[in-house]
Amino acid sequence: MRIAYLLADPGIGVFGTKGASVHVQEVVRALIALGHQVTVFCVRSDESVPPDLEDLEVVRVPLGRAADAAEREVRIAEAARALAAAAVAHPDSFDLVYERYSLFSTAGEEASRALGIPLVLEVNAPLIEEQRTHRELHDAEAALAATLRQFRRAEVLVCVSAQVARWAGTMCPEAAGRAVVVPNGVDVTRICPAQPSLRRDARFTVGFVGTLKPWHGTEVLLEAFGRACRSAADDWRLDICGAGPELAALRERAHALGIAERTVFRGALPPHRVPEMLAGLDIAVAPYPPGPHYFSPLKVYEYLAAGLPVVASAVGDLPALLGDGERGLLVPPGDPAALASSLRILAADPALRARMGASARAAAVAEHSWTGRCAQWLGLLEGVPVP
């Protein structure tokens, strides 16, 4: 098929470095690997273009500057209409419209209706509630109206978790039967276990990948790491990959805890460099705090593919993903003492780490590849052959 991938969210660059950008790239890769042709229509592209996507056709419709949140919402809606128009006017004939759900966008609904082809809508979060809680939502009525238009038109709603699928069904009951849970995944060829002989740093290394925002719990990781490597004899290192508004505060906290010299803040890395970072870790951590957890964490799938034992908060889908001690250890969310204890357990037992890492890699390959994820929802479309 020829697929038009629509992305109206101005916060996500197709070639950016944060998790949402990685998600876009991985879905595109998987669709191409399954034999489809993809053209991306977006409002933001960014510049960290991975080598294997240099030939991807990307049609960009600039959003333009907005004076305030209200104007920004209007501009997103206008840009979404322009994206739909660009897809309709494109010289290639598309067979499917795929859109990542964005507030105020009706691009998928409009393009799908004009072209007479199916729409698949990817739903990653309850965006209306998320925007109202964490940011600023000026025109909630317009956001809801656009959402309902998209949900009603979509042949399949690809929801990253059962919680998101329930939310979608609550928002639009008539679409509930078309909502399917398809968690995030990982490219198991791009991210592989490291060869121990290639490790550049012999120190025991704990790592984290993600945006440095409060809901990722990185401050709890710093506290736990400080407790875990409490003696100078422990030759430990903490490797944090990511950027975000919490960076300055986290640096200050590392100094206050006396672990600044053991801690590396890498900043945001281009996605194609993340495997190299993961190759230097002994343990990977997902220290989510208490609260609602409707996500499907990309970082944990990448940890698994890298063959790393994981220490994670027991929230959302993580207990099922990690199993009962098979691929990692679970801790209560927001509990630095429990997290420190788990770090020390794994640090003291290389054989346990090896068993968990092998199980993690096997699960990633067998159950969580991006091609498998995309094949799942493609198989729901009538008349579409899936390898």
Coordinates of C-alpha atoms in Angstrom, one line a residue:
M1 CA 0.0 0.0 0.0
R2 CA 0.9 3.7 -0.2
I3 CA 0.3 5.2 3.2
A4 CA 0.0 8.9 4.1
Y5 CA 1.2 9.4 7.7
L6 CA -0.2 12.6 9.2
L7 CA 1.3 14.4 12.2
A8 CA -0.3 17.7 13.2
D9 CA 1.3 17.9 16.7
P10 CA 3.7 20.9 16.7
G11 CA 5.4 19.4 19.8
I12 CA 6.7 16.4 17.9
G13 CA 9.4 16.6 15.2
V14 CA 9.5 13.7 12.8
F15 CA 13.3 13.7 13.1
G16 CA 13.5 14.9 16.8
T17 CA 15.1 13.1 19.7
K18 CA 12.3 12.6 22.2
G19 CA 10.3 9.5 22.6
A20 CA 7.4 10.6 20.5
S21 CA 9.7 11.3 17.6
V22 CA 11.3 7.9 18.0
H23 CA 7.8 6.4 17.9
V24 CA 7.0 8.1 14.6
Q25 CA 10.3 6.9 13.1
E26 CA 9.8 3.3 14.3
V27 CA 6.3 3.0 12.9
V28 CA 7.5 4.4 9.6
R29 CA 10.4 1.9 9.5
A30 CA 8.1 -1.0 10.4
L31 CA 5.6 -0.1 7.6
I32 CA 8.4 0.1 5.1
A33 CA 9.9 -3.2 6.3
L34 CA 6.4 -4.8 5.8
G35 CA 6.5 -3.7 2.1
H36 CA 4.5 -0.5 2.2
Q37 CA 5.4 3.0 0.9
V38 CA 5.1 5.9 3.3
T39 CA 4.9 9.7 2.8
V40 CA 4.9 11.8 6.0
F41 CA 2.8 15.0 6.2
C42 CA 3.7 17.1 9.3
V43 CA 4.0 20.5 10.8
R44 CA 7.5 20.0 12.3
S45 CA 10.4 17.9 11.0
D46 CA 13.5 18.7 13.1
E47 CA 17.0 17.8 11.9
S48 CA 18.2 14.6 13.5
V49 CA 17.6 12.6 10.4
P50 CA 18.8 9.0 10.8
P51 CA 20.7 7.6 7.9
D52 CA 18.2 4.9 7.0
L53 CA 15.4 7.5 6.7
E54 CA 17.2 10.1 4.6
D55 CA 15.1 9.1 1.5
L56 CA 11.8 9.3 3.4
E57 CA 9.5 11.8 1.7
V58 CA 8.4 14.4 4.2
V59 CA 5.9 17.2 3.3
R60 CA 6.0 19.9 5.9
V61 CA 3.2 22.5 6.5
P62 CA 4.6 25.2 8.8
L63 CA 2.5 26.1 11.8
G64 CA 3.6 29.7 12.2
R65 CA 4.0 31.7 15.3
A66 CA 1.1 32.2 17.8
A67 CA 0.7 35.0 20.2
D68 CA -0.9 32.8 22.9
A69 CA -2.4 29.4 23.7
A70 CA -5.7 30.3 22.1
E71 CA -4.2 31.4 18.8
R72 CA -1.9 28.3 18.9
E73 CA -5.0 26.0 19.0
V74 CA -6.5 27.8 16.0
R75 CA -3.2 27.5 14.1
I76 CA -3.0 23.8 14.8
A77 CA -6.5 23.3 13.4
E78 CA -5.6 25.4 10.3
A79 CA -2.4 23.4 9.8
A80 CA -4.2 20.1 10.1
R81 CA -6.6 21.2 7.3
A82 CA -3.6 22.1 5.2
L83 CA -2.0 18.7 5.9
A84 CA -5.2 17.0 4.7
A85 CA -5.2 19.2 1.6
A86 CA -1.6 18.4 0.9
A87 CA -2.3 14.6 1.2
V88 CA -5.3 14.9 -1.1
A89 CA -3.4 16.9 -3.7
H90 CA -0.3 14.7 -3.6
P91 CA 0.5 13.2 -7.0
D92 CA 0.6 9.7 -5.6
S93 CA -2.6 7.8 -5.0
F94 CA -2.8 6.7 -1.3
D95 CA -4.5 3.6 -0.1
L96 CA -4.5 4.4 3.6
V97 CA -4.3 7.4 5.9
Y98 CA -2.5 6.9 9.2
E99 CA -2.5 9.7 11.8
R100 CA -1.0 10.1 15.2
Y101 CA -3.9 11.6 17.2
S102 CA -3.3 15.3 18.0
L103 CA -5.5 17.8 19.7
F104 CA -7.5 20.1 17.3
S105 CA -6.6 18.0 14.2
T106 CA -9.2 16.7 11.8
A107 CA -6.5 16.0 9.1
G108 CA -7.1 12.2 9.0
E109 CA -10.8 12.5 8.9
E110 CA -10.7 15.1 6.1
A111 CA -8.1 13.3 4.0
S112 CA -9.7 9.9 4.4
R113 CA -13.1 11.2 3.4
A114 CA -11.9 13.1 0.4
L115 CA -9.8 10.2 -0.9
G116 CA -12.4 7.6 0.0
I117 CA -9.8 5.4 1.8
P118 CA -9.6 4.1 5.4
L119 CA -8.2 6.0 8.4
V120 CA -6.2 4.4 11.1
L121 CA -5.8 6.7 14.1
E122 CA -3.0 6.0 16.6
V123 CA -4.0 7.1 20.2
N124 CA -1.1 7.5 22.6
A125 CA -2.8 9.3 25.5
P126 CA -6.0 10.9 26.7
L127 CA -4.9 14.2 25.2
I128 CA -7.8 16.4 26.3
E129 CA -7.3 15.5 30.0
E130 CA -3.5 15.6 29.6
Q131 CA -3.5 19.0 28.1
R132 CA -5.9 20.4 30.7
T133 CA -3.8 18.9 33.6
H134 CA -0.3 19.6 32.5
R135 CA -0.5 22.5 30.0
E136 CA -3.2 24.9 29.0
L137 CA -6.4 24.1 27.2
H138 CA -8.3 27.2 25.9
D139 CA -11.0 25.7 23.7
A140 CA -12.0 22.4 25.2
E141 CA -15.2 22.3 23.1
A142 CA -13.2 22.5 19.8
A143 CA -10.7 19.9 21.0
L144 CA -13.6 17.5 21.8
A145 CA -15.4 18.1 18.5
A146 CA -12.2 17.4 16.5
T147 CA -11.5 14.3 18.6
L148 CA -15.0 12.9 18.0
R149 CA -14.8 13.6 14.2
Q150 CA -11.5 11.6 14.1
F151 CA -12.7 8.7 16.3
R152 CA -16.0 8.3 14.4
R153 CA -14.2 8.2 11.0
A154 CA -11.3 5.8 12.0
E155 CA -11.7 2.2 10.9
V156 CA -9.2 1.3 13.6
L157 CA -8.1 3.2 16.7
V158 CA -4.7 1.9 17.7
C159 CA -4.4 2.5 21.4
V160 CA -1.1 2.0 23.3
S161 CA -2.7 0.6 26.4
A162 CA -6.0 -0.8 27.8
Q163 CA -6.4 2.4 29.8
V164 CA -6.2 4.6 26.7
A165 CA -8.6 2.2 24.8
R166 CA -11.1 2.6 27.7
W167 CA -10.8 6.4 27.6
A168 CA -11.4 6.4 23.8
G169 CA -14.5 4.2 24.2
T170 CA -15.8 6.5 26.9
M171 CA -15.2 9.6 24.8
C172 CA -16.8 8.1 21.8
P173 CA -18.9 4.9 22.6
E174 CA -19.7 4.2 19.0
A175 CA -16.0 3.8 18.3
A176 CA -15.3 1.5 21.3
G177 CA -15.6 -1.6 19.2
R178 CA -12.9 -0.3 16.8
A179 CA -10.3 0.4 19.5
V180 CA -7.5 -2.2 19.7
V181 CA -4.7 -2.3 22.2
V182 CA -1.3 -2.3 20.4
P183 CA 1.5 -1.5 22.9
N184 CA 4.7 0.2 21.8
G185 CA 7.5 -1.9 20.6
V186 CA 11.2 -1.9 19.6
D187 CA 13.4 -2.4 16.6
V188 CA 15.2 -5.5 17.7
T189 CA 17.7 -5.2 14.8
R190 CA 18.6 -1.6 15.7
I191 CA 19.0 -2.3 19.5
C192 CA 20.8 -5.4 20.5
P193 CA 22.8 -6.7 23.5
A194 CA 26.3 -5.4 23.8
Q195 CA 29.4 -7.5 23.5
P196 CA 31.1 -7.3 26.9
S197 CA 34.5 -7.1 25.3
L198 CA 33.5 -3.8 23.7
R199 CA 32.6 -2.0 27.0
R200 CA 34.7 1.1 27.4
D201 CA 33.9 1.7 31.1
A202 CA 34.4 -1.1 33.6
R203 CA 32.5 0.7 36.3
F204 CA 29.1 -0.7 37.3
T205 CA 26.6 1.5 35.4
V206 CA 23.0 2.3 36.1
G207 CA 21.2 4.1 33.3
F208 CA 18.0 5.9 32.4
V209 CA 16.7 7.1 29.0
G210 CA 13.8 9.6 28.7
T211 CA 12.7 13.2 28.8
L212 CA 13.6 14.9 32.1
K213 CA 10.1 15.8 33.3
P214 CA 8.5 15.3 36.7
W215 CA 6.3 12.3 35.7
H216 CA 9.4 10.2 34.8
G217 CA 10.6 10.1 38.4
T218 CA 14.3 10.8 37.7
E219 CA 14.7 12.6 41.0
V220 CA 13.8 9.4 42.8
L221 CA 16.5 7.6 40.8
L222 CA 19.1 10.1 42.0
E223 CA 18.1 9.6 45.6
A224 CA 18.1 5.8 45.2
F225 CA 21.5 5.8 43.4
G226 CA 23.0 7.9 46.2
R227 CA 21.7 5.4 48.8
A228 CA 22.8 2.4 46.8
C229 CA 26.4 3.4 46.2
R230 CA 26.8 4.7 49.8
S231 CA 30.4 3.6 50.2
A232 CA 33.3 5.1 48.3
A233 CA 34.4 1.6 47.6
D234 CA 31.5 1.1 45.3
D235 CA 32.8 2.0 41.8
W236 CA 29.4 2.9 40.3
R237 CA 28.3 5.3 37.6
L238 CA 24.8 6.8 36.8
D239 CA 24.2 7.5 33.1
I240 CA 21.2 9.7 32.3
C241 CA 20.3 10.2 28.7
G242 CA 17.7 12.9 28.0
A243 CA 16.9 16.6 28.2
G244 CA 14.0 18.6 29.7
P245 CA 12.9 21.2 32.2
E246 CA 14.1 19.2 35.2
L247 CA 17.8 19.1 34.1
A248 CA 19.1 22.0 36.1
A249 CA 17.3 20.8 39.3
L250 CA 18.6 17.3 38.8
R251 CA 22.1 18.6 38.4
E252 CA 21.8 20.5 41.7
R253 CA 20.3 17.5 43.4
A254 CA 23.2 15.3 42.3
H255 CA 25.6 17.7 43.9
A256 CA 23.6 17.8 47.1
L257 CA 23.6 14.0 47.3
G258 CA 27.3 13.9 46.7
I259 CA 27.0 11.8 43.5
A260 CA 27.8 14.5 40.9
E261 CA 31.1 13.0 40.0
R262 CA 29.5 9.6 39.5
T263 CA 26.7 11.0 37.3
V264 CA 26.7 11.7 33.6
F265 CA 24.0 13.9 32.1
R266 CA 24.3 13.3 28.4
G267 CA 21.5 15.5 27.2
A268 CA 19.3 14.3 24.4
L269 CA 20.9 11.9 21.9
P270 CA 19.8 11.3 18.3
P271 CA 17.9 8.0 18.3
H272 CA 20.6 6.2 16.3
R273 CA 23.1 6.9 19.1
V274 CA 20.9 5.5 21.9
P275 CA 21.9 1.8 21.3
E276 CA 25.5 2.8 21.9
M277 CA 24.5 4.4 25.2
L278 CA 22.5 1.3 26.3
A279 CA 25.5 -0.9 25.5
G280 CA 27.4 0.8 28.3
L281 CA 24.8 -0.1 31.0
D282 CA 24.6 -3.0 33.5
I283 CA 21.0 -2.1 34.7
A284 CA 18.3 0.2 33.2
V285 CA 15.7 2.0 35.3
A286 CA 12.2 3.2 34.8
P287 CA 11.5 5.0 38.1
Y288 CA 7.9 6.3 37.5
P289 CA 6.3 8.1 40.5
P290 CA 2.8 7.4 41.8
G291 CA -0.2 8.6 39.7
P292 CA -2.2 7.6 36.7
H293 CA -0.2 5.5 34.2
Y294 CA -1.8 5.0 30.8
F295 CA 1.4 4.9 28.9
S296 CA 3.3 2.2 27.0
P297 CA 7.0 3.2 27.8
L298 CA 9.3 3.0 24.8
K299 CA 12.3 3.1 27.1
V300 CA 11.5 -0.2 28.7
Y301 CA 11.1 -2.0 25.4
E302 CA 14.5 -0.6 24.4
Y303 CA 16.0 -1.8 27.6
L304 CA 14.6 -5.3 27.0
A305 CA 16.0 -5.4 23.4
A306 CA 19.4 -4.4 24.7
G307 CA 19.3 -7.4 27.0
L308 CA 19.3 -5.3 30.2
P309 CA 17.8 -6.3 33.5
V310 CA 15.3 -3.6 34.4
V311 CA 14.3 -2.0 37.7
A312 CA 10.9 -0.3 37.3
S313 CA 8.0 1.0 39.3
A314 CA 5.1 -1.4 39.6
V315 CA 2.7 0.8 37.7
G316 CA 0.5 0.4 34.6
D317 CA 1.5 -2.4 32.3
L318 CA 5.0 -2.7 33.6
P319 CA 4.4 -5.7 36.0
A320 CA 3.0 -7.8 33.1
L321 CA 5.8 -6.6 30.8
L322 CA 8.6 -7.5 33.2
G323 CA 7.1 -10.7 34.6
D324 CA 7.5 -12.0 38.1
G325 CA 11.2 -11.4 38.4
E326 CA 11.9 -12.8 35.0
R327 CA 13.2 -9.7 33.2
G328 CA 13.7 -7.3 36.1
L329 CA 12.6 -6.2 39.6
L330 CA 9.6 -4.1 40.5
V331 CA 9.5 -1.5 43.2
P332 CA 6.7 0.7 44.7
P333 CA 6.5 4.0 42.8
G334 CA 8.2 6.9 44.4
D335 CA 10.2 4.7 46.9
P336 CA 13.9 5.5 46.7
A337 CA 14.8 3.0 49.5
A338 CA 13.2 0.1 47.6
L339 CA 14.8 1.2 44.4
A340 CA 18.2 1.4 46.1
S341 CA 17.7 -2.1 47.5
S342 CA 16.9 -3.5 44.1
L343 CA 19.9 -1.9 42.5
R344 CA 22.2 -3.4 45.1
I345 CA 20.6 -6.9 44.7
L346 CA 21.3 -6.8 41.0
A347 CA 24.8 -5.3 41.4
A348 CA 25.8 -8.1 43.8
D349 CA 24.6 -10.9 41.5
P350 CA 26.0 -11.0 37.9
A351 CA 24.4 -14.3 37.2
L352 CA 21.0 -13.0 38.0
R353 CA 21.6 -10.0 35.8
A354 CA 22.7 -12.3 33.0
R355 CA 19.5 -14.5 33.3
M356 CA 17.2 -11.5 33.4
G357 CA 19.0 -9.9 30.5
A358 CA 18.7 -13.0 28.3
S359 CA 15.0 -13.3 29.2
A360 CA 14.5 -9.6 28.4
R361 CA 16.1 -10.0 24.9
A362 CA 14.2 -13.1 24.1
A363 CA 10.9 -11.5 25.0
A364 CA 11.7 -8.4 22.9
V365 CA 12.4 -10.5 19.9
A366 CA 9.5 -12.9 20.3
E367 CA 6.8 -10.5 21.4
H368 CA 7.6 -6.8 21.0
S369 CA 9.0 -6.0 17.6
W370 CA 7.6 -3.0 15.8
T371 CA 6.9 -5.0 12.6
G372 CA 4.8 -7.3 14.7
R373 CA 3.0 -4.4 16.3
C374 CA 2.1 -2.8 12.9
A375 CA 1.2 -6.2 11.4
Q376 CA -1.3 -6.5 14.3
W377 CA -3.4 -3.5 13.3
L378 CA -2.8 -3.9 9.6
G379 CA -4.5 -7.3 9.9
L380 CA -7.7 -5.7 11.1
L381 CA -8.1 -3.8 7.8
E382 CA -10.2 -5.6 5.3
G383 CA -8.4 -6.8 2.2
V384 CA -4.9 -5.9 3.4
P385 CA -2.4 -8.8 3.2
V386 CA 0.0 -9.0 6.1
P387 CA 3.2 -11.0 5.9

